[in-house]
Short mmCIF file of C-alpha atoms in Angstrom, two decimals:
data_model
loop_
_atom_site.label_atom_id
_atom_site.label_comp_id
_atom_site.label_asym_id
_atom_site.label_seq_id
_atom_site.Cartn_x
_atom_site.Cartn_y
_atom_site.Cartn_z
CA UNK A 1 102.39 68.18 84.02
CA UNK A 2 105.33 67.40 81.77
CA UNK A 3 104.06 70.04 79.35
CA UNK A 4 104.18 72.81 82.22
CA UNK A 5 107.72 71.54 83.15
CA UNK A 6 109.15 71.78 79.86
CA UNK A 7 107.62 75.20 79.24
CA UNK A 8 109.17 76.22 83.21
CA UNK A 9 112.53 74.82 82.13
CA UNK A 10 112.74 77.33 78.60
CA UNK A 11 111.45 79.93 80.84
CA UNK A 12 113.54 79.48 83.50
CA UNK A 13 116.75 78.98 80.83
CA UNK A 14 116.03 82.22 79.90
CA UNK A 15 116.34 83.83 83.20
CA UNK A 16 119.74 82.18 84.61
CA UNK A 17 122.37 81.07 82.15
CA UNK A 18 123.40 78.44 85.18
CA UNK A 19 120.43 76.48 84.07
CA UNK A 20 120.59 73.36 82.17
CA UNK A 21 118.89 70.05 81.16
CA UNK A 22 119.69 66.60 81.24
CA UNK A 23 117.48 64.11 80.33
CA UNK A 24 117.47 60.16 79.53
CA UNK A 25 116.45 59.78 76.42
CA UNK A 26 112.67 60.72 77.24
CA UNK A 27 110.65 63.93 76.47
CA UNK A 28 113.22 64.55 73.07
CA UNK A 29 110.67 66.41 71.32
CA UNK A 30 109.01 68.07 74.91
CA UNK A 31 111.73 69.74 74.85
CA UNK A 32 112.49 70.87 71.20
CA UNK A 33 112.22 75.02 71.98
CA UNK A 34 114.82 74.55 74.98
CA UNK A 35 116.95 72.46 72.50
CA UNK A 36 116.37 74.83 69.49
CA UNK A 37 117.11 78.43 71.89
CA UNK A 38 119.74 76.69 73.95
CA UNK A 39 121.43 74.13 72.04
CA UNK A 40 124.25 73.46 74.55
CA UNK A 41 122.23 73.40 77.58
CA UNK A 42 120.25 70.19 76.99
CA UNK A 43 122.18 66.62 77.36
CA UNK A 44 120.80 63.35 76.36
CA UNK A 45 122.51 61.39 78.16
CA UNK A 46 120.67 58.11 76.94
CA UNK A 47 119.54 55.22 78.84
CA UNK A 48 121.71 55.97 81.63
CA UNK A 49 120.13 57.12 83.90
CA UNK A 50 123.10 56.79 87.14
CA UNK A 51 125.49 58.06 84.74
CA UNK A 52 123.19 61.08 84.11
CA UNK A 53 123.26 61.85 87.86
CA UNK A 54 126.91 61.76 87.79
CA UNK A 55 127.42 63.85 84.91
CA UNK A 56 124.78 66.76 86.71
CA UNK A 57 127.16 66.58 89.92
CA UNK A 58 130.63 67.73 87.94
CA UNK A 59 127.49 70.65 86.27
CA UNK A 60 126.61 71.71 89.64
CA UNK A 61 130.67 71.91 90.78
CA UNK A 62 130.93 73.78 87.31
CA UNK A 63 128.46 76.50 88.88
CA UNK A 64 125.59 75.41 86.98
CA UNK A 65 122.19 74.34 88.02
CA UNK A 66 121.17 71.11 86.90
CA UNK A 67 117.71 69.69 86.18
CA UNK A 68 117.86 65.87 85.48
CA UNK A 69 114.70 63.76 83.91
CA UNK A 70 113.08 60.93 83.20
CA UNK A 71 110.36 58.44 83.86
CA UNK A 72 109.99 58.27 88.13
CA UNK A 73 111.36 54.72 88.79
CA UNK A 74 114.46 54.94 86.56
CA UNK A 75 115.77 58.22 88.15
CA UNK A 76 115.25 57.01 91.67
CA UNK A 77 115.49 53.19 92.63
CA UNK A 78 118.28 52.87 89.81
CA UNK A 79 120.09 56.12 90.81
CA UNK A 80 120.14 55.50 94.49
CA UNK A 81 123.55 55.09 95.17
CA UNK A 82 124.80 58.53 92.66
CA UNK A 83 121.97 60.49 94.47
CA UNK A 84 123.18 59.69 97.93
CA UNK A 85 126.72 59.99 97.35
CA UNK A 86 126.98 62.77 93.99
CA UNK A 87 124.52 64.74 95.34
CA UNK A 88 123.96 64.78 98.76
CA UNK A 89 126.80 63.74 100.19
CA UNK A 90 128.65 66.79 98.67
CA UNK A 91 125.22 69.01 98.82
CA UNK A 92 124.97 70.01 95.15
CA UNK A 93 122.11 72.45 93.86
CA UNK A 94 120.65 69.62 91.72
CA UNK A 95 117.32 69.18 90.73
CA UNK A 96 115.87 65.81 90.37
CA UNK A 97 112.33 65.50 88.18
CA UNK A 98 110.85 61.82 88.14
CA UNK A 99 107.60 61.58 86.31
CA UNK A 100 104.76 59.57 85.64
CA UNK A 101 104.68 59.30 89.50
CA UNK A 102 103.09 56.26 91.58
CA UNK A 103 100.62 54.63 89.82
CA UNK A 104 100.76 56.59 86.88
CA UNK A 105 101.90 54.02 84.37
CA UNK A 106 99.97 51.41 85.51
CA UNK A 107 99.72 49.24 82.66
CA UNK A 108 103.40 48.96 82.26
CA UNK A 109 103.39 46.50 85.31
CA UNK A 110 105.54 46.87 88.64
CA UNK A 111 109.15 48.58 87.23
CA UNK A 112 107.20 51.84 85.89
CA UNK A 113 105.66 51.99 89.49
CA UNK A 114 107.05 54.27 92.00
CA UNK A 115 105.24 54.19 95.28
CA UNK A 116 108.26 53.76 97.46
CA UNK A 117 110.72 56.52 96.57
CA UNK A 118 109.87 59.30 98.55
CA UNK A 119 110.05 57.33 101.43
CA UNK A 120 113.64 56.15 100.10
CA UNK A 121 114.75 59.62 99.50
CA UNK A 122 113.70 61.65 102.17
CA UNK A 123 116.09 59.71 104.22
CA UNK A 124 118.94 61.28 102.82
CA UNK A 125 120.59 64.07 104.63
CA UNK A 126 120.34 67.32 103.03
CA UNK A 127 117.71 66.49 100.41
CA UNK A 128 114.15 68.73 99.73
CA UNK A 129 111.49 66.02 98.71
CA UNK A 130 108.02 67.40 97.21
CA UNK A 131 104.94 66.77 94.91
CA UNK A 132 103.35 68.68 93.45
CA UNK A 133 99.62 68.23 92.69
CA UNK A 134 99.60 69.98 89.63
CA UNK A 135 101.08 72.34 86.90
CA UNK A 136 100.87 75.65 89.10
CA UNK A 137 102.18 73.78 91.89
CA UNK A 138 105.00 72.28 89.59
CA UNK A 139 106.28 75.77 88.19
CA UNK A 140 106.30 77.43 91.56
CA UNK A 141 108.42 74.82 93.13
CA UNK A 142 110.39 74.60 90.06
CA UNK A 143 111.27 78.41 90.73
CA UNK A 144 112.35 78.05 94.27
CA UNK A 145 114.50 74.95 93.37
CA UNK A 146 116.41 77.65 92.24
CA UNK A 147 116.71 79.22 95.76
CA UNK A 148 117.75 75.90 97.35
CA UNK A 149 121.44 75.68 98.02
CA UNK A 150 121.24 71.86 97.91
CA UNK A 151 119.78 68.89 96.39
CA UNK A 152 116.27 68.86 95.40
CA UNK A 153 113.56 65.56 94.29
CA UNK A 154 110.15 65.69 92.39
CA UNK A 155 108.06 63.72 91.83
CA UNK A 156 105.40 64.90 88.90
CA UNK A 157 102.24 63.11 86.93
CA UNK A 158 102.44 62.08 83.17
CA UNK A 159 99.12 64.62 81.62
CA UNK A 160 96.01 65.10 81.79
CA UNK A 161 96.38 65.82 85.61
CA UNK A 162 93.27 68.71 86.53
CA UNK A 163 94.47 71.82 87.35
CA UNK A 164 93.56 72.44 90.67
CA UNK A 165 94.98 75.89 91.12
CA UNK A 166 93.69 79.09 88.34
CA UNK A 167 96.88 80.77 88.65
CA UNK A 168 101.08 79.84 90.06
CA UNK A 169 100.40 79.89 94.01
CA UNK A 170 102.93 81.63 96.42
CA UNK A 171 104.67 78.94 97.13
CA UNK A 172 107.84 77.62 98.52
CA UNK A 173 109.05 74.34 99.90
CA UNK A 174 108.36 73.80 103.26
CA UNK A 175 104.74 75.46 102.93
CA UNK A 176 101.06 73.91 102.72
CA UNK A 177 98.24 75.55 100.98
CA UNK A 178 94.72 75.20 102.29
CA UNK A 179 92.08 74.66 99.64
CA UNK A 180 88.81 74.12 101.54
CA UNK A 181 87.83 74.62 105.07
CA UNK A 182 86.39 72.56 107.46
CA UNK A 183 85.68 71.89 110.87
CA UNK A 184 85.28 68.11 111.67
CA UNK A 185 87.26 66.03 109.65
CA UNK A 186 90.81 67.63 107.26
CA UNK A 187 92.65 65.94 104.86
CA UNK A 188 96.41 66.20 103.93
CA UNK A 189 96.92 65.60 100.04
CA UNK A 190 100.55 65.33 98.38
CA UNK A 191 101.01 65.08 94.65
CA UNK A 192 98.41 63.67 92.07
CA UNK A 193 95.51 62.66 94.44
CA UNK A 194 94.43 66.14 95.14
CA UNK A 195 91.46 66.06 93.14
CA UNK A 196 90.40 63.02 94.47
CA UNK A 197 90.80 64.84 98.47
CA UNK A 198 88.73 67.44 97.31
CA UNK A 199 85.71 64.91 95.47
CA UNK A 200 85.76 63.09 98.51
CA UNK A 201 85.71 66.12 100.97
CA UNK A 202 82.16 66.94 98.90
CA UNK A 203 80.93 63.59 99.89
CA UNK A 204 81.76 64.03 103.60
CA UNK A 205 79.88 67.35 103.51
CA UNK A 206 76.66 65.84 101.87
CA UNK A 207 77.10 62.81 104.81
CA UNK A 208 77.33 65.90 107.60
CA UNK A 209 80.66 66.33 107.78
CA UNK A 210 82.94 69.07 107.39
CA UNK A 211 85.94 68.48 105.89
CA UNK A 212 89.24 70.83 105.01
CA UNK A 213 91.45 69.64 102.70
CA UNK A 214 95.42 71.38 102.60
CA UNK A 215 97.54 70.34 99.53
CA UNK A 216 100.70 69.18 101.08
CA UNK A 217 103.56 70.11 98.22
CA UNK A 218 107.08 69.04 100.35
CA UNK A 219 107.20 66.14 102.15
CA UNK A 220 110.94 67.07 103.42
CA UNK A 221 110.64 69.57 105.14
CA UNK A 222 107.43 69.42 106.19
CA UNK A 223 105.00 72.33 107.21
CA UNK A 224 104.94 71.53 110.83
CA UNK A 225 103.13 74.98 111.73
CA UNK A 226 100.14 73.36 109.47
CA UNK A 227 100.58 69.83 111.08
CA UNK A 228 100.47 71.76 114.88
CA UNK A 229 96.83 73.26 113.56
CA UNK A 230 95.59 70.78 112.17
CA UNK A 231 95.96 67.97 114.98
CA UNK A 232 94.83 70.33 117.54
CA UNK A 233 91.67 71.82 115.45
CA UNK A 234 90.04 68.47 114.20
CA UNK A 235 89.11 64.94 115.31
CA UNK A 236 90.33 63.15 112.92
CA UNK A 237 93.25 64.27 110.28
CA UNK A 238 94.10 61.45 106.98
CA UNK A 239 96.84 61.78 104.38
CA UNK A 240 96.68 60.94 100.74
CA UNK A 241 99.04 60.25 98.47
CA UNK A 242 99.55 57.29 95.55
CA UNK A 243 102.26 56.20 97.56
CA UNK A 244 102.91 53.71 100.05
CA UNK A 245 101.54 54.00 103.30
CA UNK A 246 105.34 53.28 104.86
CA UNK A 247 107.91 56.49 104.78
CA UNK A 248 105.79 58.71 102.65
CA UNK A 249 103.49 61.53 103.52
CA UNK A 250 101.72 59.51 106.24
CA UNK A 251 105.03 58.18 107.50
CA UNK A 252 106.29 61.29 108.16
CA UNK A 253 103.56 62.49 109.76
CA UNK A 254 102.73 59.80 111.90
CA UNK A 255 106.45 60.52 113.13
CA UNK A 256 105.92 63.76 114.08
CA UNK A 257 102.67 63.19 115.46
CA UNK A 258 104.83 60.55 117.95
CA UNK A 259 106.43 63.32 118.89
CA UNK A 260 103.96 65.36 120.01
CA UNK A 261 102.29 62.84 121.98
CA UNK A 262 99.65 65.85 123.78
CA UNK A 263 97.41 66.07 120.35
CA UNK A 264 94.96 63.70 120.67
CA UNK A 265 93.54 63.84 116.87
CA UNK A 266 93.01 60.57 115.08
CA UNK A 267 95.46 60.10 112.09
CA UNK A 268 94.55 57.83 109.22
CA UNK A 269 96.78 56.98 106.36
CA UNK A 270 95.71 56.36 103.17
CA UNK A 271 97.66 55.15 100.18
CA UNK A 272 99.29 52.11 98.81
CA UNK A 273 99.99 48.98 100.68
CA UNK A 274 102.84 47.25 101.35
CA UNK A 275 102.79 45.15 98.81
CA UNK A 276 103.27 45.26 94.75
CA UNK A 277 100.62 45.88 92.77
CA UNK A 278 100.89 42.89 90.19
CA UNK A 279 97.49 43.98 87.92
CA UNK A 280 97.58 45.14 84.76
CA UNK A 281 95.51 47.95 84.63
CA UNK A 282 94.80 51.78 84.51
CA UNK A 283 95.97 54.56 87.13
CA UNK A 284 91.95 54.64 88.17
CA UNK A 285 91.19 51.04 87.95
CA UNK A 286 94.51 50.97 90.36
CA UNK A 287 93.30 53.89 92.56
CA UNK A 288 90.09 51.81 92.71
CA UNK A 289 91.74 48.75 93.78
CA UNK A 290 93.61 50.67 96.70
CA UNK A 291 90.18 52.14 98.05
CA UNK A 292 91.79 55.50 96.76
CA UNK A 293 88.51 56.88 95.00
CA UNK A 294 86.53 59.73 96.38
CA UNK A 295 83.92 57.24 97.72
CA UNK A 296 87.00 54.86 99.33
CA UNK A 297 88.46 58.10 100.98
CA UNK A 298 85.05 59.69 102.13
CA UNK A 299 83.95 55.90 103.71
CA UNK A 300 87.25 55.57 105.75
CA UNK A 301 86.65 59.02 107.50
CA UNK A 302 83.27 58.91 108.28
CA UNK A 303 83.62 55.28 110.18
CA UNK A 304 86.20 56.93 112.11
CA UNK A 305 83.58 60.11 113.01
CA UNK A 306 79.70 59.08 112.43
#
C-alpha cells in the first residue's frame, strides 16, 4: 500500500498545487519522483513526529493541503495532543497517513503496534477516520480527502497487501462496498483483514452457510444506511478488523446497534483483545494467535448459527 500512496501523492501533486508532503524521516526514497518534480513540496521533518503535525497546521492556515506520514504508532499515540488541538480543534484540511497498521510490524514488539488508535481518534470532534483494505481503496479515499473541509486519519498496511479490488472503486468516506452476497450470516471488514473476511466467508459457504461480506472503508462516519440493512436482513452480523475489539469498528457499531434497540441480529466482534500482544512474531503468526485466520473467523460464526 505505501507504493500506491506515494504514486497517489505525485499524482495528486500534479493536480492541486495546495498539495504537499510531510513526512518523518520514513519512505525518503518512496518518495524520490514527488521530491525530484516538486522539490519544495516535500518536508522531512525528521524524527519529530508532534512537531510535524504542528508544522502541517500553519500549511493548512497557509491554504495548503497537507499530507503527513510515517510509521502508524508514531503519528498517532505520540501526536495525540497536536492532532486534537492543531488540527481539530481549529478544523484544518489535514491529512493524516499512519502505516504499517495493527499488527503489521509484528516483530518489532509492542511500540510498532497500533491496535488502539482508531478508537483514540475517532473521539475527536470533527475528525474522518478510515481504512482502507487495499491500494484501490487507498487512492480513492486519498482523492476525496481532498473534498473534506476538515481533518482526516488513515490508517494503511506496509506491502504485499492483495488487491482486493481490479480497478479504484467509487468511493467516498462515509460509504461501504459490498463484495459478496449472502443470506445467513454478513461480515463487516475494515482495513487489512479483508482478505481474510472473504477466505473465511468461502468456508461458511462449504459448512452451509451463506455469508456476505461489505468492506467497511470509514469508521467515522459510518455507513449507517448499510448497518440499518444489514441488522435487519441477517441473523447474525461480525466485524473484523486487526484492531482492538474496544472503540474500533466493532465499538462503533455495537454503539449504534444500542441505539437501535428493535434489530434483533446477533453482533460479534472480532479483533484484538484488550491486552498487549508481548510475542515476537509475524503479522500471520499474530493473526493466528488472535483466532483472526479464515478458519478462526468462519468457527466463531457458525457456533453462533449451526
Amino acid at each position: 500500500m505505501r507504493n500506491a500512496f506515494a504514486d497517489e501523492m505525485l499524482s495528486l501533486a500534479r493536480q492541486d498545487p495546495r498539495v504537499v508532503l510531510l513526512s518523518a524521516d520514513i519512505g525518503n526514497r518512496l518518495f524520490d519522483k514527488l521530491k525530484a518534480e516538486f522539490p519544495d513540496r516535500f518536508y522531512n521533518c525528521g524524527v519529530a513526529e508532534a512537531n510535524m503535525i504542528g508544522v502541517a497546521a500553519g500549511l493548512a492556515q497557509s491554504g495548503l493541503r497537507p499530507f503527513c506520514y510515517t510509521i502508524t504508532p508514531f503519528i498517532t499515540y505520540r501526536c495525540m495532543e497536536q492532532i486534537r488541538v492543531d488540527l481539530c480543534y481549529h478544523h484544518l484540511p489535514v491529512t493524516v497517513v499512519g502505516t504499517g497498521s495493527g499488527l503489521s510490524y509484528a516483530s518489532l514488539g509492542g511500540t510498532h503496534h497500533s491496535c488502539e488508535e482508531m478508537g483514540m481518534l475517532r473521539l475527536l470532534p470533527g475528525l474522518t477516520v478510515g481504512g482502507p483494505a487495499d491500494a484501490p481503496e487507498l487512492r480513492a479515499l486519498l482523492r476525496d480527502s481532498l473534498n473534506q473541509n476538515g481533518p482526516v486519519y488513515l490508517r494503511i498496511g506496509k506491502k504485499g497487501e492483495p488487491q482486493m479490488h481490479r480497478d479504484v472503486p467509487a468511493l467516498k468516506f462515509g460509504q461501504s462496498i459490498m463484495l459478496r452476497e449472502g443470506s445467513d450470516a454478513c461480515i463487516l471488514s475494515i482495513g487489512t483483514v479483508l482478505p481474510v473476511a472473504m477466505a473465511a466467508a468461502e468456508k461458511l459457504a462449504a459448512s452451509g452457510i451463506s455469508t456476505q461480506v461489505v468492506t467497511f472503508p470509514t469508521l467515522k462516519p459510518l455507513d449507517e444506511k448499510c448497518l440499518q440493512m444489514v441488522f435487519s436482513s441477517f441473523k447474525v452480523v461480525a466485524t473484523l478488523e486487526e484492531h482492538s475489539i474496544l472503540g474500533g469498528l466493532g465499538g462503533s457499531v455495537a454503539e449504534w446497534k444500542a441505539d437501535h434497540p428493535e434489530l434483533n441480529a446477533r453482533l460479534v466482534r472480532l479483533g484484538t483483545p484488550d491486552e498487549f500482544l508481548h510475542l515476537t512474531c509475524e503479522q500471520e503468526e499474530a493473526r493466528e494467535h488472535y483466532g483472526l485466520t479464515a478458519e478462526g473467523i468462519a468457527g466463531r460464526i457458525y457456533g453462533l448459527i449451526a
